[in-house]
PDB file of C-alpha atoms in Angstrom:
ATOM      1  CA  UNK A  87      81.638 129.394  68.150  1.00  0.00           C
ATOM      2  CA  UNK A  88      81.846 130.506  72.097  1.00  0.00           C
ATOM      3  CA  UNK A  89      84.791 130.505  73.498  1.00  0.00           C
ATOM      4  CA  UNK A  90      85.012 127.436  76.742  1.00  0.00           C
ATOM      5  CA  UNK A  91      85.997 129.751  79.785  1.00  0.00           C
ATOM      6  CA  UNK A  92      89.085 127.851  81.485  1.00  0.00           C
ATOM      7  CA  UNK A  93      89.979 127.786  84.942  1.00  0.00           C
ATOM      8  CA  UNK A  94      92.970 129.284  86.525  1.00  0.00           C
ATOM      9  CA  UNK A  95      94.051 125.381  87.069  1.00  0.00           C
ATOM     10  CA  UNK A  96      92.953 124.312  83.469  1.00  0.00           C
ATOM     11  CA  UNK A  97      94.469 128.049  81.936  1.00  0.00           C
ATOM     12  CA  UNK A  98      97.376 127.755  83.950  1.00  0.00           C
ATOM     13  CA  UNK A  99      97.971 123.493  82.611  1.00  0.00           C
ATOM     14  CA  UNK A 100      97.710 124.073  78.902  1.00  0.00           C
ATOM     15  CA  UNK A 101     100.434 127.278  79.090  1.00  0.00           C
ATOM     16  CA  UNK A 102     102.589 124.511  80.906  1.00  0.00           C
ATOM     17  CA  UNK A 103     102.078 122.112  78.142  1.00  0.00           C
ATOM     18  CA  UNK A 104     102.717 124.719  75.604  1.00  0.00           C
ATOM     19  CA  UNK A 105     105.706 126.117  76.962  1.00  0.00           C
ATOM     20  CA  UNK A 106     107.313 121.794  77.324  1.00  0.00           C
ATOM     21  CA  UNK A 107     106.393 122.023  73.370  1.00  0.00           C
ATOM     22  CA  UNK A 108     107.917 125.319  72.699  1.00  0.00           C
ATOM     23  CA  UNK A 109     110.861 124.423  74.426  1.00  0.00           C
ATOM     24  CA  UNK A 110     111.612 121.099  72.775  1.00  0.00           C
ATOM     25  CA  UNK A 111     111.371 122.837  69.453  1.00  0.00           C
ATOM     26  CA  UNK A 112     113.153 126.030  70.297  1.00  0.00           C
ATOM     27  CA  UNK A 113     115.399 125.334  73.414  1.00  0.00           C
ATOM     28  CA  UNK A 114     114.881 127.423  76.432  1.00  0.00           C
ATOM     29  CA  UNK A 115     117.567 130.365  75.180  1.00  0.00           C
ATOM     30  CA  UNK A 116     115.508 131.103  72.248  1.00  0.00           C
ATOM     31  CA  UNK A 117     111.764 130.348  73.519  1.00  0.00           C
ATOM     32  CA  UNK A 118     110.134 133.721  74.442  1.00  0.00           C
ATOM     33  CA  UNK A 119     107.008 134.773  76.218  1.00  0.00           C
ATOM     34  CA  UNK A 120     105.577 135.671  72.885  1.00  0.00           C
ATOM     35  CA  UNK A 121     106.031 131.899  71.578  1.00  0.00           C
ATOM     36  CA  UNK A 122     103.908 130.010  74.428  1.00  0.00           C
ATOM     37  CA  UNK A 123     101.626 132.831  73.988  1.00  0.00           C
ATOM     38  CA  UNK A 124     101.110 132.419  70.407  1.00  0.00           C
ATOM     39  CA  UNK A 125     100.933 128.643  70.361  1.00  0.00           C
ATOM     40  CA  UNK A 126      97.726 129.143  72.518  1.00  0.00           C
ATOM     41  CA  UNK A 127      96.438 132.182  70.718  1.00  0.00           C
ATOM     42  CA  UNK A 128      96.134 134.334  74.216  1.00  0.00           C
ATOM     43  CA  UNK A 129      98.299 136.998  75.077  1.00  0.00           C
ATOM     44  CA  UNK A 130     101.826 138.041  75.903  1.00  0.00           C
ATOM     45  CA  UNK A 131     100.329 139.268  79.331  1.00  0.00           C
ATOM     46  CA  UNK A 132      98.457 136.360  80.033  1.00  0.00           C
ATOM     47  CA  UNK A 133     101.112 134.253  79.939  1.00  0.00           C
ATOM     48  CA  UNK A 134     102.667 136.849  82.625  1.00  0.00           C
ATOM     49  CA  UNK A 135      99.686 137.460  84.256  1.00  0.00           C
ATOM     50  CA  UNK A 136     100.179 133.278  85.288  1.00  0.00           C
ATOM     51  CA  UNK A 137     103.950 133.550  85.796  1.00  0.00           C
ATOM     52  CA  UNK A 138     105.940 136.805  86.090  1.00  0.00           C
ATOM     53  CA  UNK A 139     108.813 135.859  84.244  1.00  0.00           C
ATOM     54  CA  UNK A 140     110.201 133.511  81.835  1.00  0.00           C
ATOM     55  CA  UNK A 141     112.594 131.655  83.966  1.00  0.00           C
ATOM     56  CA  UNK A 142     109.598 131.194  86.157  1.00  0.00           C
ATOM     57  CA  UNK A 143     107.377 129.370  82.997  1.00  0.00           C
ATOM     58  CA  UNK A 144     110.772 127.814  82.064  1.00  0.00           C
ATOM     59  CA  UNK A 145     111.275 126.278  86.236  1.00  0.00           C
ATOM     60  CA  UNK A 146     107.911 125.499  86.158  1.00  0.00           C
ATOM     61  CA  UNK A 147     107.790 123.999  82.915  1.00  0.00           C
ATOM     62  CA  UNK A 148     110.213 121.513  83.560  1.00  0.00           C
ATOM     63  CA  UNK A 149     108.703 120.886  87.230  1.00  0.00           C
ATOM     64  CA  UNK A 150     105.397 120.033  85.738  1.00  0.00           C
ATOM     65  CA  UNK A 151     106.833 117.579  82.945  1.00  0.00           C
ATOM     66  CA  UNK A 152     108.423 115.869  86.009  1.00  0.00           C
ATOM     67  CA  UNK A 153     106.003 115.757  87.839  1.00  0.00           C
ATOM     68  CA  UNK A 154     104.310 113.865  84.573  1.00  0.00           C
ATOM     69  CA  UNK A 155     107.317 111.464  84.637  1.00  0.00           C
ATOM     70  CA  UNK A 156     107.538 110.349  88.471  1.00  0.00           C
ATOM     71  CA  UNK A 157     103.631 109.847  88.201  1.00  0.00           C
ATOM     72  CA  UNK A 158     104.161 107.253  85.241  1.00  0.00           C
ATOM     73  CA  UNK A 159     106.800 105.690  87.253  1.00  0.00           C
ATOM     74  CA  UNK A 160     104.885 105.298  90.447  1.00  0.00           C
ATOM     75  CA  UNK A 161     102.418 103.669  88.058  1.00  0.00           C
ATOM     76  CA  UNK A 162     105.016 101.340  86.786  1.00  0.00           C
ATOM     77  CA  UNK A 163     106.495 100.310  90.306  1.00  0.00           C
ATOM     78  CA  UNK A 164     103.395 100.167  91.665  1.00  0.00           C
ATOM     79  CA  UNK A 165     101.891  97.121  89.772  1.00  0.00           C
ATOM     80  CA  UNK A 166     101.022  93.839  91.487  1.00  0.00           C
ATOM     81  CA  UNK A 167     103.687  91.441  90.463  1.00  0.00           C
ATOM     82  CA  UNK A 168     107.187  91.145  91.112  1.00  0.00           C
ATOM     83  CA  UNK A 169     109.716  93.455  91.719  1.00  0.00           C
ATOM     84  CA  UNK A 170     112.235  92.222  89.184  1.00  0.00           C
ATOM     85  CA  UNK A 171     109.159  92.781  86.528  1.00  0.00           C
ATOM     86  CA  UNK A 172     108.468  95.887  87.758  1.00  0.00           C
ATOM     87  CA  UNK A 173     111.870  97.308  87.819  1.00  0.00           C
ATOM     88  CA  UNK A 174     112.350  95.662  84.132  1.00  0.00           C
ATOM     89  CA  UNK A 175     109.128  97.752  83.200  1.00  0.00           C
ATOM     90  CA  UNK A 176     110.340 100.976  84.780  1.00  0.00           C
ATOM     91  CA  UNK A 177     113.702 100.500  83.113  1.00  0.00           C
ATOM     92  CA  UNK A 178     112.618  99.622  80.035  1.00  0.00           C
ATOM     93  CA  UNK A 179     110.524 102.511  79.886  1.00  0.00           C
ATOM     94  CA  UNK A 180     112.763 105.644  81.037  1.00  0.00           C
ATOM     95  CA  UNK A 181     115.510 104.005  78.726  1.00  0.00           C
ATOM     96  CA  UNK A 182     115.976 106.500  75.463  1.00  0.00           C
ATOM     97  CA  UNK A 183     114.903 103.387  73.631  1.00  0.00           C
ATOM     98  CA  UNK A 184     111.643 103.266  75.116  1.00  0.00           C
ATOM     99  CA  UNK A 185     108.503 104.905  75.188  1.00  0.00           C
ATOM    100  CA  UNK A 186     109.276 107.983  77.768  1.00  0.00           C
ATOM    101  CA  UNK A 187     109.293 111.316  75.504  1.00  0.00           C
ATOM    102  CA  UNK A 188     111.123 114.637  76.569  1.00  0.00           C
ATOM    103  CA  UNK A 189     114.724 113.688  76.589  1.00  0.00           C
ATOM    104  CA  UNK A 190     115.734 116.594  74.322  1.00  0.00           C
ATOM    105  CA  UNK A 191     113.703 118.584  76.831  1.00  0.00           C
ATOM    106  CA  UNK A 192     115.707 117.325  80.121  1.00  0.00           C
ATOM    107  CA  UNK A 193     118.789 117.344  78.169  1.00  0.00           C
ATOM    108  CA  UNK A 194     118.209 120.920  77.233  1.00  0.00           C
ATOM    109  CA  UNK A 195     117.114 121.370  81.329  1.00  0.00           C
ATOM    110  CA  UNK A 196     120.526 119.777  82.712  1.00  0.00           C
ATOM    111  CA  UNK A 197     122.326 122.599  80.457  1.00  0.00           C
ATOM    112  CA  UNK A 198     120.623 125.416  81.726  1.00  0.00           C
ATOM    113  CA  UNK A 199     120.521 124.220  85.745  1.00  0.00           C
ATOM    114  CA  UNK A 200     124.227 125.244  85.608  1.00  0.00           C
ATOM    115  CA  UNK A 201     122.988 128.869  85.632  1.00  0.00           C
ATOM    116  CA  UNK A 202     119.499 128.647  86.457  1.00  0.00           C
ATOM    117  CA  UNK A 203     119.323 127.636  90.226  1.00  0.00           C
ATOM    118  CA  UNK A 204     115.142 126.942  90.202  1.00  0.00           C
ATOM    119  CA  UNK A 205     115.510 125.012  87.352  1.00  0.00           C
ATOM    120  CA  UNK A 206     118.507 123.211  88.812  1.00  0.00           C
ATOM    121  CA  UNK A 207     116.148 122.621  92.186  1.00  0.00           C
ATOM    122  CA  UNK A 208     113.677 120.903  89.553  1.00  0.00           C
ATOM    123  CA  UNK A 209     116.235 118.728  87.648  1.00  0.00           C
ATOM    124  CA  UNK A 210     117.516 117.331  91.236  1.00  0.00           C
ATOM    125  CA  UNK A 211     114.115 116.758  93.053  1.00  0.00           C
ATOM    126  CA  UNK A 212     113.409 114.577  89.878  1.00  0.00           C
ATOM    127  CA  UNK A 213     116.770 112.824  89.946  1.00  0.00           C
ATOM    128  CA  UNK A 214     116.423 112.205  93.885  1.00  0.00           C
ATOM    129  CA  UNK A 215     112.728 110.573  93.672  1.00  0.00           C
ATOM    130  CA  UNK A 216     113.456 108.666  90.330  1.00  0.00           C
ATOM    131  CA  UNK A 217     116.930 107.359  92.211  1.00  0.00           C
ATOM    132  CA  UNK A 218     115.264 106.536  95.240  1.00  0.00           C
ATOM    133  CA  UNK A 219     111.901 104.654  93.414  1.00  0.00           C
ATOM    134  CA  UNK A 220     114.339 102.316  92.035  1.00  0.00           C
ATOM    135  CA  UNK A 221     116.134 101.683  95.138  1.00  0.00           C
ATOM    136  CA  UNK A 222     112.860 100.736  96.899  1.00  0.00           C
ATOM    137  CA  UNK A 223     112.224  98.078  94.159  1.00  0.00           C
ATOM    138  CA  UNK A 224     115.289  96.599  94.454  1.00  0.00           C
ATOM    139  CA  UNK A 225     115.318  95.969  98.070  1.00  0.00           C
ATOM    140  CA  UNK A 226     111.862  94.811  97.423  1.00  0.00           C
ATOM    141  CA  UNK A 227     112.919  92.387  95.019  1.00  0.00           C
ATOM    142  CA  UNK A 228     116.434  91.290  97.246  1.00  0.00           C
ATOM    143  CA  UNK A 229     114.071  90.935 100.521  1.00  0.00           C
ATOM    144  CA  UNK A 230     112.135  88.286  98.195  1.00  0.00           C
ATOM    145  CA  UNK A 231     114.793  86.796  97.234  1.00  0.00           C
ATOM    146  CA  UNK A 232     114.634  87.317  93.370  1.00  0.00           C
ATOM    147  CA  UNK A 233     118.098  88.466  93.070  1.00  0.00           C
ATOM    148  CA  UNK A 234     120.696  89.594  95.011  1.00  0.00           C
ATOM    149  CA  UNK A 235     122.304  93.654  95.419  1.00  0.00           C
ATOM    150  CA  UNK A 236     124.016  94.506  98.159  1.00  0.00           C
ATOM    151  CA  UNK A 237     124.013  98.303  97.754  1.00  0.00           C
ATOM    152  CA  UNK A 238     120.304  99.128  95.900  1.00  0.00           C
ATOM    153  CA  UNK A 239     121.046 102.796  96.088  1.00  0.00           C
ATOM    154  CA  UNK A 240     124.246 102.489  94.556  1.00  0.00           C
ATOM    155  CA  UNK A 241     122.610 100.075  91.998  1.00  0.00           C
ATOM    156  CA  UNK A 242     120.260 102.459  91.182  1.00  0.00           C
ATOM    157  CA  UNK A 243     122.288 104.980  91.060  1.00  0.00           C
ATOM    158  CA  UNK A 244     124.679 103.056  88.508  1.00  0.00           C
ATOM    159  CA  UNK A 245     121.909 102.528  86.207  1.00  0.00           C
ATOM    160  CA  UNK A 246     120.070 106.092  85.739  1.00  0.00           C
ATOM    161  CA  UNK A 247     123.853 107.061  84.912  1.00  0.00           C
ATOM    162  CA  UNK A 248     123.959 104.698  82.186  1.00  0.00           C
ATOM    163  CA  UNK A 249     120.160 105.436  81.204  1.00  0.00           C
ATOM    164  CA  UNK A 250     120.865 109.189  81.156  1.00  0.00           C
ATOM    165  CA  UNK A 251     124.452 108.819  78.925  1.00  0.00           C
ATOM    166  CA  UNK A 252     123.106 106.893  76.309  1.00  0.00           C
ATOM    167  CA  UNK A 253     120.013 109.690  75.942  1.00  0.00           C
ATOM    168  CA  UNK A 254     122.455 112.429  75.438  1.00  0.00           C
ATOM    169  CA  UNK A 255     124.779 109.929  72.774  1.00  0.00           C
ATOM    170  CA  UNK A 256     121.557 109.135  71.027  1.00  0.00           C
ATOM    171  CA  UNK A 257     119.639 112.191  71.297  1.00  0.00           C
ATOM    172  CA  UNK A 258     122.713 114.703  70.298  1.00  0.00           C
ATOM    173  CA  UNK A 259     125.167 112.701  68.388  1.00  0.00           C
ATOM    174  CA  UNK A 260     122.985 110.795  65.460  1.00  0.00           C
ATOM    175  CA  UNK A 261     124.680 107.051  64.788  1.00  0.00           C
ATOM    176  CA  UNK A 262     126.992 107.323  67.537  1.00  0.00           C
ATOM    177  CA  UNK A 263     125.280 104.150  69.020  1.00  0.00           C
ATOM    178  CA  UNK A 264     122.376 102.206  67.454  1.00  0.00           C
ATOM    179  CA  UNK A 265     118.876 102.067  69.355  1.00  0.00           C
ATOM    180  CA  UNK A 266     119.117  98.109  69.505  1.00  0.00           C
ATOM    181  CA  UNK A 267     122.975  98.456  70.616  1.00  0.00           C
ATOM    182  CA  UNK A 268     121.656 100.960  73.454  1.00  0.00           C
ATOM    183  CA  UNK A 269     118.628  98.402  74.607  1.00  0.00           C
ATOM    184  CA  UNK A 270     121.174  95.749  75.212  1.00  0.00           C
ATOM    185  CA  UNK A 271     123.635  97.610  77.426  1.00  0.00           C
ATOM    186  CA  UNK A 272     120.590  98.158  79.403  1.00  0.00           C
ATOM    187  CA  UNK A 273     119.599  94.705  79.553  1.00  0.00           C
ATOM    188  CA  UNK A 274     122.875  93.773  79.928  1.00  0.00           C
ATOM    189  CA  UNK A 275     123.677  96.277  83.209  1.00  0.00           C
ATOM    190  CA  UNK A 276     120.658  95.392  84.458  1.00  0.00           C
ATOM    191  CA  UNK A 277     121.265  92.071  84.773  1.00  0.00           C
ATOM    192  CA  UNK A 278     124.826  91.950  86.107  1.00  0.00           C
ATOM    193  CA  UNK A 279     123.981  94.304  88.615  1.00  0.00           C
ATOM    194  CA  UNK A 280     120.936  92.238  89.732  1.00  0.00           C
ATOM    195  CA  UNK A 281     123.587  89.401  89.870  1.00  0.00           C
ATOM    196  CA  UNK A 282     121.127  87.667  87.050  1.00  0.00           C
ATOM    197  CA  UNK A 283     122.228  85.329  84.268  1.00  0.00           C
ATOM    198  CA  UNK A 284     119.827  84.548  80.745  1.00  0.00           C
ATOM    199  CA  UNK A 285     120.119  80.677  82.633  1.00  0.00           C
ATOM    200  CA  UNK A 286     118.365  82.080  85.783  1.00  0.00           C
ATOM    201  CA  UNK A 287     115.452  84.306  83.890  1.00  0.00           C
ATOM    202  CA  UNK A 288     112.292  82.688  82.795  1.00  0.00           C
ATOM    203  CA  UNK A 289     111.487  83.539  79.230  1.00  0.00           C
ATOM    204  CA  UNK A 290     108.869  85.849  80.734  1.00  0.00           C
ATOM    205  CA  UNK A 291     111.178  87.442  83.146  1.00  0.00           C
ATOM    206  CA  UNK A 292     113.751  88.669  80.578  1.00  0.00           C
TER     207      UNK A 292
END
């Protein structure tokens, strides 16, 4: 069977995605060059040919599976309905109860920015856009008069905290706090800093 020639895009993509896979299984001190090569069945040089060294497939690694994230996110935010359901979507889905994958890989990526500065570029970018996507909504949603926040950067700020702690409790430290447990602090956070009560929600709104 002939082999489908990739392009440097397409080539350069699937060593991205192989390395986010490699790294989730291994962690990025024991992933080598030789690991996201062999995953593919290509080369050791290949993968160098495409980036030079390993902590530049590690940075980039990580930068690509953001960009991944903030793209779902816009999606999410960018809806036609109201900003409360939006945000509740958004939420809902970056919380390590949801649907969003990779928190073993980000957790593993906050560990390593302490020494690797590229990576440590990456992990912030993500953290500032993420931070300030939220924010947006919720003046959106104050502005319309759907709930009330006096400080939506500090809101949002307050909340990816929370979102981020309970990923590292449930992701590294099995039955420190159950999955439903988790859901409701979110809900519950959520809420009180939206200054929202379960007698002001709709049933569809909650």
């Amino acid at each position: 069977m002939a082999r489908v020639r990739l392009s440097v895009a397409e080539r350069r993509e699937d060593l991205l995605r192989a390395a986010i896979e490699q790294i989730e299984a291994r962690g990025v001190a024991a992933v080598r060059i030789a690991d996201v090569a062999s995953a593919l069945g290509v080369s050791n040089a290949l993968v160098l040919y495409h980036f030079a060294t390993k902590e530049r497939l590690v940075a980039d690694a990580f930068a690509f599976a953001a960009e991944a994230d903030l793209a779902r996110l816009r999606k999410l935010l960018g809806r036609r309905t109201t900003a409360l359901r939006r945000l509740r979507s958004a939420v809902r889905w970056y919380a390590p109860t949801g649907p969003a994958k990779g928190w073993r890989l980000w957790i593993e990526g906050w560990a390593v920015s302490l020494r690797e500065p590229a990576l440590r570029d990456v992990a912030r970018g993500l953290d500032r856009q993420w931070k300030a996507a939220l924010a947006e909504v919720i003046a959106e949603g104050v502005a319309a008069g759907e709930f009330r926040c006096p400080d939506p950067a500090g809101t949002a700020l307050r909340l990816t905290a929370l979102l981020d702690g309970l990923a590292v409790q449930l992701t590294s430290y099995d039955g420190a706090v159950s999955r439903a447990r988790a859901q409701e602090w979110v809900e519950e956070a959520l809420d009180r800093e939206l200054g929202l009560g379960a007698q002001t929600l709709s049933p569809q709104e909650r």
